[in-house]
Amino acid sequence: MSHPPLDAVLAYVDRERARFVDDLAAWCRIPSISSSPEHVGEVRRSAEHLVERCRELGADDARLLETPGHPAAFAEWRVDPRLPTALVYGHHDVQPIDPPEQWLSPPFEPTVRDGRLYGRGVVDDKGQVYIHTKAIEAFVKAGAGKPPVNVKLIVEGEEEVGSANLDGILHEHDELLRADYVVVSDTAMFGRGIPSLCVGLRGIAYWDVKIAALALDGHSGSYGGAVPNPATALASMIAKLHDERGHVTVPGFYDRVRALPEDERRAIAALPFDEPAFLASVGAARVVGEHGYSTLERLWTRPTLEVNGLSSGWQGPGSKTIVPATASAKLSARLVPDQDPEEISRLFETHLKRIAPPGVKVEVTFLHGGRPYLAPTELPVYDLAKRAFSRAFGKPTVFIREGGSIPFVRTIADRTGKPCLLMGFGQPDENAHAPNEWLDLENFHLGIKSVIYLYDELRALSGR
Ligand code: BES
Ligand code: ZN
């Protein structure tokens, strides 16, 4: 039940709706591309920008958490030690903008068109982090001067590049990150206007693969057909990684994969999945994949092995007749419970070396890994989160899983044993990681209200 203070908080959100978007746009102007060495300073500036905003909102503590890589931002509102503490996680780093020519408005000049904010990072994940800081602002400015529960905010700067320093942060700041609930907003809703609580994420293992056969490029007239060709070798190895039924052929790959329970299978089948719209969102002609599973089952509950990049030899204009000396590829596997990235990595490397044609050298570098997550949905807090989401959006909330990965989620869940609420406000066709990334401004607005209801209900659950 809402009561007068909450009404005032919600009214503030209505009143400040447009200015909240301007504030978000200001943060999104900072090109915090974590993979780019030229943007090191910008990633830091992005973290500092957030810390500064949290200070303005009366955080009791707000600072950078330094790492050997990019800094994270941390802020804390200590309200009352008897109240529960929510640890909110997000990331302030963004993906590169490539290909730049496909953007309809400049990626770092956020632009509103048709109820959407376009720009890099607007939904993945700065807009979703701001949903929380704006909810806090509303409580601070229009409510009791502080949020209704204790809130800790940790906003990482390396999520998009594999969170290599995350374990270090968690280890070093163990005390700082203690909480009763973890809340993460970095996923998408199932469809327009459908509040969706994400209860499963896939894990990941990512590799750089290098094939070497010659000391230098050779003239293809003088050497072609007589010495190993690393491009052909790599192509043939990649082609052998799946069988004709779409299964991954790496021995042992499926050994730890949990079967999908029948009731979850039915729940997934009952969701209103729009396959043509899914295909259209990326311009694909048809679905493909592992036989015996529906598209959503493949995306959410089955592991994959994908080529992320492939290169060898001459790629410039015109032709150049050579046998290239080397070939390389980026590959990654999406993992499901109970697969383990390190174990999968060992199996993958062994297999790749076994199927390499004679005369080529294979080098596999494991770049990063993250484990899959399944939420303990039997806990009452999941019903509470559904209710908060539904109160804002005026529709029943569905449980979904996602095929993407957020390594922090499993790591913090294992470390603390606390439930993680994946309350995402994106849309499936939001162009994350692609040109023309966008945030639905209605979701931004109602997302802020969802979080207000969530914090309020978490306090009610504690009986204070
Ligand atoms: N927001 C995504 C996670 C995500 C992706 C959730 C798709 C739901 C659907 C996050 O920013 C991301 O891109 N994560 C990376 C993690 C990786 C680099 C370890 C991913 O999934 O590729
Ligand atoms: Zn991302």
Coordinates of C-alpha atoms and ligand atoms in Angstrom, one line a residue:
M1 CA 0.0 0.0 0.0
S2 CA 1.3 3.4 -0.8
H3 CA 1.3 6.0 1.9
P4 CA 1.7 9.8 1.7
P5 CA 5.5 9.9 1.7
L6 CA 5.8 7.4 -1.1
D7 CA 3.3 9.4 -3.1
A8 CA 5.4 12.5 -2.7
V9 CA 8.5 10.5 -3.9
L10 CA 6.6 9.2 -7.0
A11 CA 5.3 12.7 -7.7
Y12 CA 8.9 14.0 -7.7
V13 CA 9.8 11.4 -10.3
D14 CA 6.9 12.6 -12.5
R15 CA 7.9 16.3 -12.1
E16 CA 11.6 15.7 -12.8
R17 CA 11.1 13.3 -15.6
A18 CA 12.7 15.4 -18.4
R19 CA 15.6 16.6 -16.2
F20 CA 16.4 13.1 -15.3
V21 CA 17.0 12.3 -18.9
D22 CA 19.2 15.4 -19.3
D23 CA 21.3 14.2 -16.3
L24 CA 21.7 10.8 -17.8
A25 CA 22.7 12.3 -21.2
A26 CA 25.4 14.3 -19.4
W27 CA 27.0 11.1 -18.0
C28 CA 26.6 9.3 -21.4
R29 CA 28.7 12.0 -23.0
I30 CA 31.7 10.6 -21.3
P31 CA 33.1 7.9 -23.7
S32 CA 34.1 5.3 -21.1
I33 CA 35.1 2.5 -23.5
S34 CA 37.0 0.1 -21.3
S35 CA 38.6 -1.9 -24.1
S36 CA 40.3 1.1 -25.6
P37 CA 43.7 2.2 -24.2
E38 CA 43.1 5.7 -25.5
H39 CA 40.0 6.0 -23.3
V40 CA 41.6 5.2 -19.9
G41 CA 41.2 8.8 -18.7
E42 CA 37.5 8.8 -19.8
V43 CA 36.7 5.7 -17.9
R44 CA 38.1 7.3 -14.8
R45 CA 36.2 10.5 -15.5
S46 CA 33.0 8.5 -15.8
A47 CA 33.6 6.9 -12.4
E48 CA 34.3 10.3 -10.9
H49 CA 31.2 11.8 -12.4
L50 CA 29.1 9.2 -10.7
V51 CA 30.9 9.6 -7.4
E52 CA 30.3 13.3 -7.5
R53 CA 26.5 12.8 -8.2
C54 CA 26.3 10.5 -5.3
R55 CA 28.0 13.0 -3.0
E56 CA 25.4 15.6 -4.1
L57 CA 22.7 13.1 -3.0
G58 CA 24.1 13.0 0.5
A59 CA 25.8 9.6 0.3
D60 CA 27.6 8.9 3.6
D61 CA 30.5 7.5 1.6
A62 CA 31.3 8.0 -2.1
R63 CA 34.6 7.2 -3.7
L64 CA 36.5 5.5 -6.4
L65 CA 37.6 1.9 -5.7
E66 CA 40.9 1.6 -7.5
T67 CA 41.9 -1.6 -9.3
P68 CA 45.0 -2.4 -11.4
G69 CA 42.7 -1.6 -14.3
H70 CA 39.8 0.8 -14.5
P71 CA 38.3 2.2 -11.2
A72 CA 34.9 1.3 -9.9
A73 CA 32.6 3.8 -8.3
F74 CA 31.3 3.1 -4.8
A75 CA 28.6 5.0 -2.7
E76 CA 26.8 4.2 0.4
W77 CA 23.7 5.6 2.2
R78 CA 23.7 4.4 5.8
V79 CA 20.2 4.8 7.0
D80 CA 19.8 2.6 10.0
P81 CA 21.8 -0.6 10.9
R82 CA 18.5 -2.3 11.9
L83 CA 17.2 -1.9 8.3
P84 CA 18.2 -4.3 5.5
T85 CA 21.0 -3.3 3.1
A86 CA 20.6 -3.5 -0.7
L87 CA 23.8 -3.8 -2.7
V88 CA 23.2 -2.4 -6.1
Y89 CA 25.6 -3.4 -8.9
G90 CA 26.0 -2.0 -12.3
H91 CA 28.8 -0.9 -14.7
H92 CA 29.8 2.4 -16.1
D93 CA 32.1 1.2 -18.9
V94 CA 30.7 0.9 -22.4
Q95 CA 31.4 -1.1 -25.6
P96 CA 33.3 0.4 -28.5
I97 CA 31.2 2.2 -31.1
D98 CA 32.2 0.3 -34.2
P99 CA 31.1 0.5 -36.9
P100 CA 30.9 4.3 -36.4
E101 CA 29.4 5.2 -39.8
Q102 CA 26.2 3.3 -38.9
W103 CA 25.2 5.6 -36.1
L104 CA 22.3 7.9 -37.0
S105 CA 23.3 10.4 -34.2
P106 CA 26.8 10.5 -32.7
P107 CA 27.3 7.8 -30.1
F108 CA 28.5 10.2 -27.4
E109 CA 26.0 12.9 -28.1
P110 CA 22.9 11.3 -26.6
T111 CA 19.8 12.2 -28.6
V112 CA 16.1 11.7 -28.0
R113 CA 14.0 10.4 -30.9
D114 CA 10.5 8.8 -30.6
G115 CA 10.6 8.3 -26.9
R116 CA 14.0 6.8 -26.9
L117 CA 17.4 8.0 -25.9
Y118 CA 20.1 7.0 -28.4
G119 CA 23.7 6.7 -27.5
R120 CA 26.5 4.4 -26.4
G121 CA 25.9 3.2 -22.8
V122 CA 22.4 4.6 -22.5
V123 CA 20.9 1.2 -21.5
D124 CA 24.0 -0.9 -21.1
D125 CA 24.5 0.1 -18.4
K126 CA 24.5 3.8 -17.5
G127 CA 20.8 4.4 -17.9
Q128 CA 20.1 1.4 -15.6
V129 CA 22.5 2.6 -13.0
Y130 CA 20.8 6.0 -13.1
I131 CA 17.4 4.3 -12.5
H132 CA 18.8 3.6 -9.0
T133 CA 20.5 6.9 -8.4
K134 CA 17.3 8.8 -9.5
A135 CA 15.2 6.6 -7.2
I136 CA 17.5 7.5 -4.4
E137 CA 17.4 11.2 -5.4
A138 CA 13.6 11.1 -5.2
F139 CA 13.7 9.6 -1.7
V140 CA 16.3 12.2 -0.7
K141 CA 14.7 15.2 -2.2
A142 CA 11.0 14.4 -1.7
G143 CA 10.8 11.8 1.0
A144 CA 12.6 11.4 4.3
G145 CA 15.9 12.8 3.1
K146 CA 17.3 9.3 2.7
P147 CA 16.4 6.0 1.1
P148 CA 14.1 3.7 3.1
V149 CA 16.8 1.0 3.4
N150 CA 20.5 1.1 3.5
V151 CA 21.9 1.2 0.0
K152 CA 25.4 0.4 -1.3
L153 CA 26.2 1.1 -4.9
I154 CA 29.0 -0.6 -6.7
V155 CA 29.5 0.4 -10.3
E156 CA 32.3 -1.4 -12.1
G157 CA 34.5 -0.1 -14.9
E158 CA 35.5 -3.3 -16.5
E159 CA 32.3 -5.4 -17.0
E160 CA 32.4 -5.2 -20.7
V161 CA 36.0 -6.6 -20.8
G162 CA 35.4 -9.5 -18.5
S163 CA 35.7 -8.1 -15.0
A164 CA 39.3 -9.3 -14.5
N165 CA 39.8 -7.2 -11.3
L166 CA 36.4 -8.0 -9.8
D167 CA 37.6 -10.7 -7.5
G168 CA 40.3 -8.4 -6.2
I169 CA 37.7 -5.7 -5.5
L170 CA 35.4 -8.1 -3.7
H171 CA 38.3 -9.5 -1.7
E172 CA 39.8 -6.2 -0.7
H173 CA 36.5 -4.6 0.2
D174 CA 34.7 -7.6 1.7
E175 CA 33.3 -5.5 4.6
L176 CA 32.2 -2.7 2.4
L177 CA 30.1 -4.9 0.1
R178 CA 28.2 -6.8 2.8
A179 CA 24.5 -6.7 2.2
D180 CA 21.2 -8.6 2.6
Y181 CA 20.1 -8.3 -1.0
V182 CA 21.9 -7.8 -4.3
V183 CA 20.1 -5.8 -7.0
V184 CA 21.4 -5.7 -10.5
S185 CA 19.9 -3.7 -13.4
D186 CA 21.8 -4.7 -16.5
T187 CA 19.3 -7.0 -18.4
A188 CA 16.3 -6.5 -20.7
M189 CA 12.6 -7.0 -20.3
F190 CA 10.9 -9.8 -22.2
G191 CA 9.1 -7.3 -24.4
R192 CA 7.5 -3.9 -24.5
G193 CA 5.7 -3.1 -21.2
I194 CA 6.3 -6.6 -19.8
P195 CA 8.0 -6.3 -16.4
S196 CA 10.5 -9.2 -16.3
L197 CA 12.6 -10.5 -13.4
C198 CA 15.6 -12.3 -14.8
V199 CA 16.4 -15.4 -12.8
G200 CA 19.2 -17.0 -14.8
L201 CA 22.3 -15.8 -16.6
R202 CA 24.7 -17.8 -18.7
G203 CA 28.4 -17.9 -17.8
I204 CA 31.2 -17.4 -20.3
A205 CA 34.7 -18.5 -21.3
Y206 CA 36.6 -16.4 -23.8
W207 CA 39.7 -17.3 -25.8
D208 CA 42.2 -15.9 -28.2
V209 CA 43.4 -18.6 -30.7
K210 CA 46.5 -18.2 -32.8
I211 CA 47.6 -20.6 -35.5
A212 CA 51.1 -20.4 -36.9
A213 CA 52.5 -22.4 -39.8
L214 CA 55.2 -20.3 -41.5
A215 CA 57.9 -17.9 -40.4
L216 CA 56.6 -15.3 -42.9
D217 CA 54.0 -14.9 -45.6
G218 CA 55.0 -17.0 -48.6
H219 CA 54.3 -16.3 -52.3
S220 CA 51.3 -18.6 -53.0
G221 CA 52.8 -19.4 -56.5
S222 CA 56.0 -20.6 -54.9
Y223 CA 54.6 -22.3 -51.7
G224 CA 50.8 -22.7 -52.1
G225 CA 49.8 -26.3 -52.1
A226 CA 53.1 -27.5 -50.7
V227 CA 53.2 -26.0 -47.2
P228 CA 50.5 -25.8 -44.5
N229 CA 48.1 -22.9 -44.8
P230 CA 47.1 -21.7 -41.3
A231 CA 43.9 -20.0 -42.6
T232 CA 42.7 -23.3 -44.1
A233 CA 43.8 -25.1 -40.9
L234 CA 41.9 -22.8 -38.7
A235 CA 38.8 -22.8 -40.9
S236 CA 38.7 -26.6 -40.8
M237 CA 39.2 -26.7 -37.1
I238 CA 36.4 -24.3 -36.5
A239 CA 34.1 -26.3 -38.9
K240 CA 34.6 -29.4 -36.7
L241 CA 33.5 -27.7 -33.5
H242 CA 29.8 -28.5 -34.2
D243 CA 28.2 -31.6 -35.6
E244 CA 25.3 -31.6 -38.1
R245 CA 22.8 -31.4 -35.2
G246 CA 24.3 -28.3 -33.8
H247 CA 25.9 -29.9 -30.8
V248 CA 29.4 -28.8 -29.7
T249 CA 31.8 -31.6 -30.4
V250 CA 34.4 -30.8 -27.6
P251 CA 34.5 -34.1 -25.6
G252 CA 33.1 -33.5 -22.1
F253 CA 31.5 -30.2 -23.0
Y254 CA 28.0 -31.2 -21.9
D255 CA 29.1 -33.4 -18.9
R256 CA 28.0 -30.9 -16.3
V257 CA 25.0 -29.4 -18.1
R258 CA 21.9 -29.7 -16.0
A259 CA 18.8 -31.0 -17.8
L260 CA 16.0 -28.5 -18.1
P261 CA 13.2 -29.4 -15.7
E262 CA 9.9 -30.0 -17.4
D263 CA 8.1 -27.3 -15.4
E264 CA 10.6 -24.7 -16.5
R265 CA 10.3 -25.9 -20.1
R266 CA 6.6 -25.4 -19.9
A267 CA 7.0 -21.9 -18.4
I268 CA 9.4 -20.9 -21.1
A269 CA 7.0 -22.2 -23.8
A270 CA 4.2 -20.2 -22.3
L271 CA 6.0 -16.9 -22.8
P272 CA 4.8 -14.8 -25.8
F273 CA 8.0 -15.1 -27.8
D274 CA 7.9 -13.3 -31.1
E275 CA 10.3 -15.2 -33.2
P276 CA 9.9 -13.1 -36.4
A277 CA 10.6 -9.9 -34.3
F278 CA 13.6 -11.6 -32.8
L279 CA 15.0 -12.4 -36.2
A280 CA 14.2 -9.0 -37.5
S281 CA 16.0 -7.3 -34.6
V282 CA 19.3 -8.5 -35.9
G283 CA 18.4 -9.0 -39.6
A284 CA 18.7 -12.8 -39.5
A285 CA 17.0 -15.0 -42.1
R286 CA 16.1 -17.9 -39.9
V287 CA 16.9 -19.6 -36.5
V288 CA 19.6 -22.2 -36.3
G289 CA 21.1 -24.2 -33.4
E290 CA 21.1 -27.3 -31.3
H291 CA 18.4 -29.8 -32.3
G292 CA 15.8 -30.6 -29.8
Y293 CA 15.4 -27.2 -28.2
S294 CA 13.3 -24.1 -28.8
T295 CA 14.9 -20.8 -29.5
L296 CA 14.4 -19.5 -26.0
E297 CA 15.7 -22.8 -24.6
R298 CA 18.8 -22.5 -26.7
L299 CA 19.4 -18.9 -25.7
W300 CA 18.7 -19.3 -22.0
T301 CA 19.4 -22.8 -21.0
R302 CA 21.9 -24.4 -23.4
P303 CA 25.6 -23.8 -23.8
T304 CA 27.2 -22.5 -27.0
L305 CA 30.5 -22.2 -28.7
E306 CA 30.8 -19.2 -31.0
V307 CA 33.4 -17.5 -33.2
N308 CA 33.5 -13.8 -32.3
G309 CA 36.2 -12.8 -34.8
L310 CA 38.3 -14.4 -37.4
S311 CA 41.3 -13.1 -39.4
S312 CA 44.2 -14.2 -41.6
G313 CA 46.1 -13.0 -44.6
W314 CA 45.4 -10.2 -46.9
Q315 CA 42.3 -8.2 -46.1
G316 CA 43.1 -4.9 -47.9
P317 CA 41.9 -3.7 -51.3
G318 CA 42.4 -5.8 -54.3
S319 CA 44.4 -9.0 -54.2
K320 CA 47.7 -10.3 -52.8
T321 CA 48.8 -13.8 -53.7
I322 CA 50.2 -15.3 -50.4
V323 CA 50.1 -18.2 -48.1
P324 CA 49.6 -16.3 -44.8
A325 CA 52.0 -17.1 -42.0
T326 CA 49.4 -17.0 -39.3
A327 CA 45.7 -17.0 -38.6
S328 CA 43.8 -16.0 -35.5
A329 CA 40.3 -16.2 -34.0
K330 CA 38.4 -15.0 -31.0
L331 CA 36.1 -17.7 -29.7
S332 CA 33.9 -17.9 -26.7
A333 CA 31.5 -20.4 -25.0
R334 CA 28.3 -19.4 -23.1
L335 CA 28.0 -21.7 -20.2
V336 CA 25.1 -23.0 -18.2
P337 CA 24.9 -24.6 -14.7
D338 CA 27.0 -26.5 -13.7
Q339 CA 29.7 -25.9 -16.3
D340 CA 32.9 -24.3 -15.1
P341 CA 34.8 -21.9 -17.3
E342 CA 38.3 -23.2 -16.2
E343 CA 37.3 -26.8 -16.8
I344 CA 35.7 -26.0 -20.2
S345 CA 38.8 -24.1 -21.1
R346 CA 41.0 -27.1 -20.5
L347 CA 38.7 -29.3 -22.5
F348 CA 38.5 -26.8 -25.4
E349 CA 42.3 -26.3 -25.6
T350 CA 43.0 -30.1 -25.6
H351 CA 40.4 -30.7 -28.3
L352 CA 41.6 -27.8 -30.5
K353 CA 45.1 -29.1 -30.4
R354 CA 44.0 -32.6 -31.1
I355 CA 42.1 -31.6 -34.3
A356 CA 44.8 -29.3 -35.6
P357 CA 46.1 -30.5 -39.0
P358 CA 49.8 -31.5 -39.1
G359 CA 52.4 -28.8 -39.4
V360 CA 50.5 -26.0 -37.6
K361 CA 51.1 -24.6 -34.1
V362 CA 48.1 -23.8 -32.0
E363 CA 48.2 -21.4 -29.2
V364 CA 45.1 -20.9 -27.0
T365 CA 44.9 -18.0 -24.5
F366 CA 42.1 -18.0 -22.0
L367 CA 41.1 -14.3 -21.7
H368 CA 38.4 -14.4 -19.1
G369 CA 35.6 -16.5 -17.6
G370 CA 32.5 -16.1 -15.6
R371 CA 30.1 -18.7 -14.1
P372 CA 26.4 -19.0 -14.8
Y373 CA 23.8 -18.0 -12.3
L374 CA 20.4 -19.4 -11.3
A375 CA 18.4 -17.5 -8.7
P376 CA 16.9 -19.1 -5.6
T377 CA 13.3 -18.1 -6.7
E378 CA 11.7 -20.0 -3.8
L379 CA 12.7 -17.1 -1.5
P380 CA 9.9 -14.7 -0.7
V381 CA 12.0 -11.7 -1.9
Y382 CA 11.4 -12.8 -5.5
D383 CA 7.7 -12.4 -5.1
L384 CA 8.3 -9.0 -3.5
A385 CA 10.5 -7.9 -6.4
K386 CA 7.8 -9.1 -8.9
R387 CA 5.2 -7.1 -6.9
A388 CA 7.4 -3.9 -7.0
F389 CA 7.9 -4.3 -10.7
S390 CA 4.2 -4.8 -11.4
R391 CA 3.1 -1.9 -9.3
A392 CA 5.1 0.5 -11.5
F393 CA 4.3 -1.1 -14.9
G394 CA 0.7 -2.1 -14.1
K395 CA 1.2 -5.6 -15.5
P396 CA 2.0 -9.0 -14.1
T397 CA 5.8 -9.7 -13.9
V398 CA 7.2 -12.7 -15.6
F399 CA 10.3 -14.7 -14.7
I400 CA 12.8 -14.9 -17.6
R401 CA 16.4 -16.0 -18.0
E402 CA 18.9 -14.3 -20.2
G403 CA 21.6 -15.6 -22.5
G404 CA 24.2 -12.9 -21.6
S405 CA 26.6 -12.9 -18.8
I406 CA 27.3 -10.7 -15.8
P407 CA 30.2 -12.4 -13.9
F408 CA 29.7 -10.3 -10.7
V409 CA 26.3 -11.9 -10.1
R410 CA 27.5 -15.4 -9.5
T411 CA 30.6 -14.3 -7.7
I412 CA 28.8 -12.1 -5.2
A413 CA 26.0 -14.7 -4.8
D414 CA 28.6 -17.4 -3.9
R415 CA 30.6 -15.1 -1.7
T416 CA 27.6 -13.7 0.4
G417 CA 25.0 -16.4 0.0
K418 CA 22.5 -13.6 -0.6
P419 CA 19.8 -13.6 -3.3
C420 CA 20.4 -11.5 -6.4
L421 CA 17.5 -9.6 -8.0
L422 CA 18.1 -9.0 -11.7
M423 CA 15.7 -6.2 -12.3
G424 CA 16.4 -5.1 -15.9
F425 CA 14.8 -2.3 -17.8
G426 CA 16.2 -2.7 -21.3
Q427 CA 14.4 -4.0 -24.3
P428 CA 15.4 -7.1 -26.4
D429 CA 16.0 -5.0 -29.5
E430 CA 17.9 -2.2 -27.7
N431 CA 21.0 -2.5 -29.9
A432 CA 23.3 -3.1 -27.0
H433 CA 27.0 -3.5 -28.2
A434 CA 25.8 -2.4 -31.7
P435 CA 25.3 1.0 -33.5
N436 CA 22.3 3.1 -32.3
E437 CA 21.9 1.6 -28.8
W438 CA 18.8 3.0 -27.2
L439 CA 16.9 3.3 -24.0
D440 CA 13.1 3.3 -23.8
L441 CA 12.4 6.5 -21.8
E442 CA 9.1 5.1 -20.5
N443 CA 11.1 2.1 -19.1
F444 CA 13.6 4.6 -17.6
H445 CA 10.7 6.5 -15.9
L446 CA 8.8 3.4 -14.7
G447 CA 12.1 1.7 -13.8
I448 CA 12.8 4.5 -11.3
K449 CA 9.3 3.9 -9.8
S450 CA 9.9 0.1 -9.7
V451 CA 13.1 0.7 -7.7
I452 CA 11.2 3.1 -5.4
Y453 CA 8.6 0.4 -4.7
L454 CA 11.4 -2.2 -4.4
Y455 CA 13.3 -0.3 -1.7
D456 CA 10.1 0.6 0.1
E457 CA 8.9 -3.1 0.1
L458 CA 12.3 -4.3 1.3
R459 CA 11.9 -2.1 4.3
A460 CA 8.3 -3.4 4.8
L461 CA 9.6 -7.0 4.6
S462 CA 12.0 -6.2 7.5
G463 CA 9.0 -5.2 9.6
R464 CA 10.3 -1.7 10.3
Ligands
BES1 N1 24.2 -6.2 -20.1 C1 25.1 -7.2 -20.5 C2 24.7 -8.6 -20.0 C3 23.5 -9.1 -20.8 C4 23.6 -9.4 -22.1 C5 22.3 -9.4 -20.2 C6 22.6 -9.9 -22.8 C7 21.3 -9.9 -20.9 C8 21.4 -10.1 -22.2 C9 26.5 -7.0 -20.1 O1 26.9 -5.6 -20.1 C10 27.4 -7.7 -21.0 O2 27.5 -7.4 -22.1 N2 28.2 -8.7 -20.5 C11 29.2 -9.4 -21.2 C12 30.0 -10.0 -20.2 C13 31.3 -10.6 -20.7 C14 32.2 -9.6 -21.3 C15 32.0 -11.3 -19.5 C16 28.5 -10.4 -22.1 O3 27.5 -11.0 -21.8 O4 29.1 -10.6 -23.2
ZN2 ZN 27.3 -5.1 -22.3

